[in-house]
Structures are given as C-alpha cells and as structure tokens.
Amino acid sequence: MELVSTAFLIIALVFSVVIHEVAHGSAAAAQGDFTAKYAGRLTLNPLKHLDWVGSVLVPGFLIVANAPILLGWAKPVPVNPLNFRDKRWGNAKVSIAGAAANLGLALVFGLALRFWPEVSGAAAANFYALAQSVVIINLVLAVFNMVPVPPLDGSHVLFALLPASQNEFKLFLQKYGFVFLLVFLLFFVPVIWPIVAFLYQLITGIPLM
C-alpha cells in the first residue's frame, strides 16, 4: 500500500505541475504572447515540461525523507511580456493563471471527495487516495506559488500592484529574492500547512489530519 500511495503522490504532482505551466502559457497566449506555443509547451505531455531537479530530485528526496509536504516544479514556460497587450497587469495575469489552475484542480477533486457516494472495494479506495493527493498537492502549489518572493508567481502580482515609486524595492527583491526564498523554504511548512488544511476542509468537508 505504501508503494501505491507513493505512486499516487508522484502522478498527482507531475499532473499538477504540468497543468500549472500550461495555464501560464495559455494565459500568455490569450494576451498575444505565443512564445510558449511556438516552443511546443502548450501540451499536457509531461516530457515537455519536466525539470530533473524540480520534478524528480526534489520530490524524490521529500518522499524518501517522509516530509510532511510534497513539493516540486516543472520547467517554466517561456514568456515574453513585451508581447502582452496589457503591459501593466499582463505578468500578474499569467502568474495568477498557474495558481488558479491548481486551485481549480483542487476544487474538482475535492468536491468529488465531498459528494462521491460511499462505495467499498479497492477501486474506491484507490480513487479516494489519488483524489486526496491531487487536492493536497494542488492546494500546496497554489498557496506556495502565490508567496510574493521572486521567482515565485506571487512576486509578479506584487510588482504589478506596487507603484513606480517602489522600483528600488522591486530591484531589491529581485536581487535577493533567492535568499528570501531559501529562508522561507526552511520555515514554510508551519506557515502554509494551516492554510492548506483550512482550504482542504472547506472544499472537501473532511478535516485534514
């Protein structure tokens, strides 16, 4: 059963990070930037998106270490903001699209858990385990990626909201964003997990232990 659970986690993570990146590319294309399309990245084929570090090594290490949260990422889709029709909010829209896609997946599978009729058997148990993995992983991805620290998606939303008078602050965050991200990664579980647990129970009606 442990092997099956691990397989479900890996499938859910790969599926979720691919959807996240395709959402970015689709949002960019909707604004006039077809860079991701021309690069062949508007596809659900995971081989086009997987990053050896973020999609294999990091998740593998977290699984072996029995970490409380599984996290990973795919190769970022190429985007050229100069092609956006909306120069002010274009980057923010593309960034929000990724988190929105993850939240949408969490809603679909979470509501399935809430309203799916109770049935017995291995198939039902496997569906429940997979759906639970999809909901948790997508909530983690949505919340984590909206943290306003470069290079996470939330930083693009923050930069769009800040006035031009805060350009020096933007440059400061861009310069030292990776340092802030490393610090956040050391402490992000206690920060993110209560939010994920609240959203999980809100969607599924089931407390997350």
GROMACS .gro file of C-alpha atoms in nm:
model
  209
    1MET     CA    1   0.000   0.000   0.000
    2GLU     CA    2   0.292   0.232   0.071
    3LEU     CA    3   0.416   0.182  -0.285
    4VAL     CA    4   0.070   0.260  -0.422
    5SER     CA    5   0.046   0.578  -0.211
    6THR     CA    6   0.388   0.692  -0.331
    7ALA     CA    7   0.288   0.628  -0.692
    8PHE     CA    8  -0.030   0.833  -0.644
    9LEU     CA    9   0.174   1.121  -0.498
   10ILE     CA   10   0.414   1.121  -0.793
   11ILE     CA   11   0.134   1.102  -1.051
   12ALA     CA   12  -0.059   1.381  -0.878
   13LEU     CA   13   0.248   1.604  -0.855
   14VAL     CA   14   0.355   1.560  -1.218
   15PHE     CA   15  -0.001   1.611  -1.341
   16SER     CA   16  -0.039   1.924  -1.127
   17VAL     CA   17   0.287   2.100  -1.218
   18VAL     CA   18   0.225   2.034  -1.590
   19ILE     CA   19  -0.123   2.187  -1.566
   20HIS     CA   20   0.029   2.481  -1.378
   21GLU     CA   21   0.277   2.556  -1.656
   22VAL     CA   22   0.027   2.504  -1.938
   23ALA     CA   23  -0.203   2.753  -1.763
   24HIS     CA   24   0.079   3.009  -1.763
   25GLY     CA   25   0.141   2.957  -2.134
   26SER     CA   26  -0.229   2.966  -2.221
   27ALA     CA   27  -0.278   3.290  -2.026
   28ALA     CA   28   0.017   3.444  -2.210
   29ALA     CA   29  -0.124   3.333  -2.547
   30ALA     CA   30  -0.460   3.486  -2.458
   31GLN     CA   31  -0.278   3.819  -2.420
   32GLY     CA   32  -0.096   3.797  -2.752
   33ASP     CA   33   0.228   3.624  -2.650
   34PHE     CA   34   0.269   3.289  -2.831
   35THR     CA   35   0.626   3.219  -2.716
   36ALA     CA   36   0.519   2.910  -2.520
   37LYS     CA   37   0.311   2.784  -2.813
   38TYR     CA   38   0.600   2.818  -3.058
   39ALA     CA   39   0.826   2.637  -2.810
   40GLY     CA   40   0.584   2.343  -2.805
   41ARG     CA   41   0.498   2.394  -2.439
   42LEU     CA   42   0.119   2.424  -2.467
   43THR     CA   43   0.087   2.049  -2.431
   44LEU     CA   44  -0.004   1.812  -2.149
   45ASN     CA   45   0.283   1.582  -2.245
   46PRO     CA   46   0.487   1.575  -1.921
   47LEU     CA   47   0.813   1.507  -2.105
   48LYS     CA   48   0.794   1.859  -2.249
   49HIS     CA   49   0.774   2.015  -1.904
   50LEU     CA   50   0.967   1.803  -1.654
   51ASP     CA   51   1.267   1.954  -1.478
   52TRP     CA   52   1.514   1.698  -1.344
   53VAL     CA   53   1.569   1.890  -1.022
   54GLY     CA   54   1.217   2.017  -0.950
   55SER     CA   55   1.020   1.725  -1.096
   56VAL     CA   56   1.244   1.433  -0.995
   57LEU     CA   57   1.522   1.501  -0.742
   58VAL     CA   58   1.340   1.733  -0.501
   59PRO     CA   59   1.013   1.531  -0.486
   60GLY     CA   60   1.212   1.208  -0.462
   61PHE     CA   61   1.413   1.343  -0.170
   62LEU     CA   62   1.099   1.466   0.008
   63ILE     CA   63   0.930   1.127  -0.035
   64VAL     CA   64   1.234   0.935   0.093
   65ALA     CA   65   1.267   1.179   0.385
   66ASN     CA   66   0.895   1.132   0.461
   67ALA     CA   67   0.848   1.509   0.453
   68PRO     CA   68   0.507   1.643   0.564
   69ILE     CA   69   0.457   1.828   0.232
   70LEU     CA   70   0.542   1.717  -0.120
   71LEU     CA   71   0.662   2.000  -0.340
   72GLY     CA   72   0.803   2.022  -0.690
   73TRP     CA   73   0.802   2.224  -1.010
   74ALA     CA   74   0.831   2.193  -1.386
   75LYS     CA   75   1.039   2.391  -1.632
   76PRO     CA   76   0.893   2.743  -1.651
   77VAL     CA   77   0.721   2.810  -1.982
   78PRO     CA   78   0.892   3.082  -2.187
   79VAL     CA   79   0.701   3.409  -2.178
   80ASN     CA   80   0.778   3.747  -2.337
   81PRO     CA   81   0.596   4.028  -2.153
   82LEU     CA   82   0.676   4.268  -2.437
   83ASN     CA   83   0.412   4.089  -2.644
   84PHE     CA   84   0.135   4.136  -2.387
   85ARG     CA   85  -0.150   4.364  -2.484
   86ASP     CA   86  -0.184   4.456  -2.116
   87LYS     CA   87   0.162   4.579  -2.021
   88ARG     CA   88   0.066   4.674  -1.662
   89TRP     CA   89  -0.115   4.360  -1.549
   90GLY     CA   90  -0.001   4.104  -1.807
   91ASN     CA   91   0.262   3.935  -1.591
   92ALA     CA   92   0.024   3.928  -1.295
   93LYS     CA   93  -0.249   3.762  -1.504
   94VAL     CA   94  -0.007   3.496  -1.628
   95SER     CA   95   0.115   3.433  -1.274
   96ILE     CA   96  -0.233   3.408  -1.126
   97ALA     CA   97  -0.336   3.165  -1.403
   98GLY     CA   98  -0.098   2.899  -1.269
   99ALA     CA   99  -0.229   2.917  -0.914
  100ALA     CA  100  -0.588   2.940  -1.041
  101ALA     CA  101  -0.538   2.618  -1.240
  102ASN     CA  102  -0.410   2.440  -0.930
  103LEU     CA  103  -0.699   2.573  -0.724
  104GLY     CA  104  -0.942   2.459  -0.994
  105LEU     CA  105  -0.799   2.106  -0.984
  106ALA     CA  106  -0.825   2.105  -0.606
  107LEU     CA  107  -1.191   2.211  -0.631
  108VAL     CA  108  -1.283   1.943  -0.887
  109PHE     CA  109  -1.123   1.655  -0.698
  110GLY     CA  110  -1.216   1.799  -0.359
  111LEU     CA  111  -1.584   1.825  -0.447
  112ALA     CA  112  -1.565   1.469  -0.582
  113LEU     CA  113  -1.447   1.361  -0.238
  114ARG     CA  114  -1.730   1.555  -0.074
  115PHE     CA  115  -2.015   1.428  -0.291
  116TRP     CA  116  -1.890   1.093  -0.425
  117PRO     CA  117  -2.118   0.814  -0.298
  118GLU     CA  118  -1.956   0.580  -0.049
  119VAL     CA  119  -1.861   0.252  -0.215
  120SER     CA  120  -1.639  -0.027  -0.093
  121GLY     CA  121  -1.358  -0.204  -0.269
  122ALA     CA  122  -1.002  -0.144  -0.384
  123ALA     CA  123  -1.104   0.078  -0.677
  124ALA     CA  124  -1.291   0.318  -0.449
  125ALA     CA  125  -1.002   0.325  -0.201
  126ASN     CA  126  -0.754   0.395  -0.480
  127PHE     CA  127  -0.970   0.677  -0.619
  128TYR     CA  128  -1.000   0.832  -0.274
  129ALA     CA  129  -0.622   0.816  -0.220
  130LEU     CA  130  -0.549   0.967  -0.562
  131ALA     CA  131  -0.812   1.242  -0.525
  132GLN     CA  132  -0.683   1.330  -0.180
  133SER     CA  133  -0.327   1.354  -0.316
  134VAL     CA  134  -0.442   1.578  -0.602
  135VAL     CA  135  -0.630   1.813  -0.368
  136ILE     CA  136  -0.348   1.848  -0.115
  137ILE     CA  137  -0.070   1.889  -0.371
  138ASN     CA  138  -0.263   2.146  -0.574
  139LEU     CA  139  -0.352   2.349  -0.266
  140VAL     CA  140   0.014   2.347  -0.161
  141LEU     CA  141   0.122   2.456  -0.511
  142ALA     CA  142  -0.141   2.732  -0.528
  143VAL     CA  143  -0.059   2.876  -0.186
  144PHE     CA  144   0.318   2.837  -0.216
  145ASN     CA  145   0.342   2.991  -0.563
  146MET     CA  146   0.149   3.300  -0.457
  147VAL     CA  147   0.407   3.389  -0.191
  148PRO     CA  148   0.533   3.732  -0.307
  149VAL     CA  149   0.902   3.639  -0.325
  150PRO     CA  150   1.094   3.614  -0.656
  151PRO     CA  151   1.097   3.395  -0.855
  152LEU     CA  152   0.756   3.271  -0.733
  153ASP     CA  153   0.440   3.380  -0.915
  154GLY     CA  154   0.324   3.596  -0.626
  155SER     CA  155   0.616   3.833  -0.684
  156HIS     CA  156   0.478   3.930  -1.027
  157VAL     CA  157   0.143   4.012  -0.870
  158LEU     CA  158   0.317   4.220  -0.603
  159PHE     CA  159   0.525   4.407  -0.862
  160ALA     CA  160   0.213   4.489  -1.064
  161LEU     CA  161   0.046   4.632  -0.754
  162LEU     CA  162   0.344   4.844  -0.645
  163PRO     CA  163   0.367   5.198  -0.788
  164ALA     CA  164   0.664   5.315  -0.993
  165SER     CA  165   0.798   5.493  -0.685
  166GLN     CA  166   0.877   5.147  -0.540
  167ASN     CA  167   1.107   5.042  -0.824
  168GLU     CA  168   1.408   5.033  -0.592
  169PHE     CA  169   1.223   4.794  -0.363
  170LYS     CA  170   1.136   4.575  -0.664
  171LEU     CA  171   1.502   4.565  -0.768
  172PHE     CA  172   1.599   4.477  -0.410
  173LEU     CA  173   1.356   4.185  -0.405
  174GLN     CA  174   1.472   4.066  -0.747
  175LYS     CA  175   1.836   4.083  -0.640
  176TYR     CA  176   1.793   3.900  -0.309
  177GLY     CA  177   1.474   3.705  -0.384
  178PHE     CA  178   1.653   3.372  -0.396
  179VAL     CA  179   1.793   3.432  -0.046
  180PHE     CA  180   1.449   3.520   0.088
  181LEU     CA  181   1.309   3.211  -0.084
  182LEU     CA  182   1.567   2.984   0.080
  183VAL     CA  183   1.483   3.131   0.421
  184PHE     CA  184   1.112   3.086   0.355
  185LEU     CA  185   1.164   2.724   0.247
  186LEU     CA  186   1.317   2.649   0.586
  187PHE     CA  187   1.002   2.762   0.764
  188PHE     CA  188   0.724   2.736   0.504
  189VAL     CA  189   0.555   2.421   0.639
  190PRO     CA  190   0.425   2.586   0.961
  191VAL     CA  191   0.315   2.888   0.755
  192ILE     CA  192   0.148   2.709   0.464
  193TRP     CA  193   0.007   2.396   0.623
  194PRO     CA  194  -0.267   2.568   0.831
  195ILE     CA  195  -0.387   2.748   0.516
  196VAL     CA  196  -0.384   2.423   0.316
  197ALA     CA  197  -0.567   2.238   0.595
  198PHE     CA  198  -0.833   2.511   0.616
  199LEU     CA  199  -0.892   2.510   0.239
  200TYR     CA  200  -0.895   2.130   0.227
  201GLN     CA  201  -1.168   2.107   0.490
  202LEU     CA  202  -1.359   2.396   0.330
  203ILE     CA  203  -1.367   2.214  -0.008
  204THR     CA  204  -1.400   1.850   0.097
  205GLY     CA  205  -1.576   1.884   0.431
  206ILE     CA  206  -1.312   1.647   0.574
  207PRO     CA  207  -1.061   1.755   0.841
  208LEU     CA  208  -0.702   1.717   0.724
  209MET     CA  209  -0.504   1.532   0.987
   0.00000   0.00000   0.00000
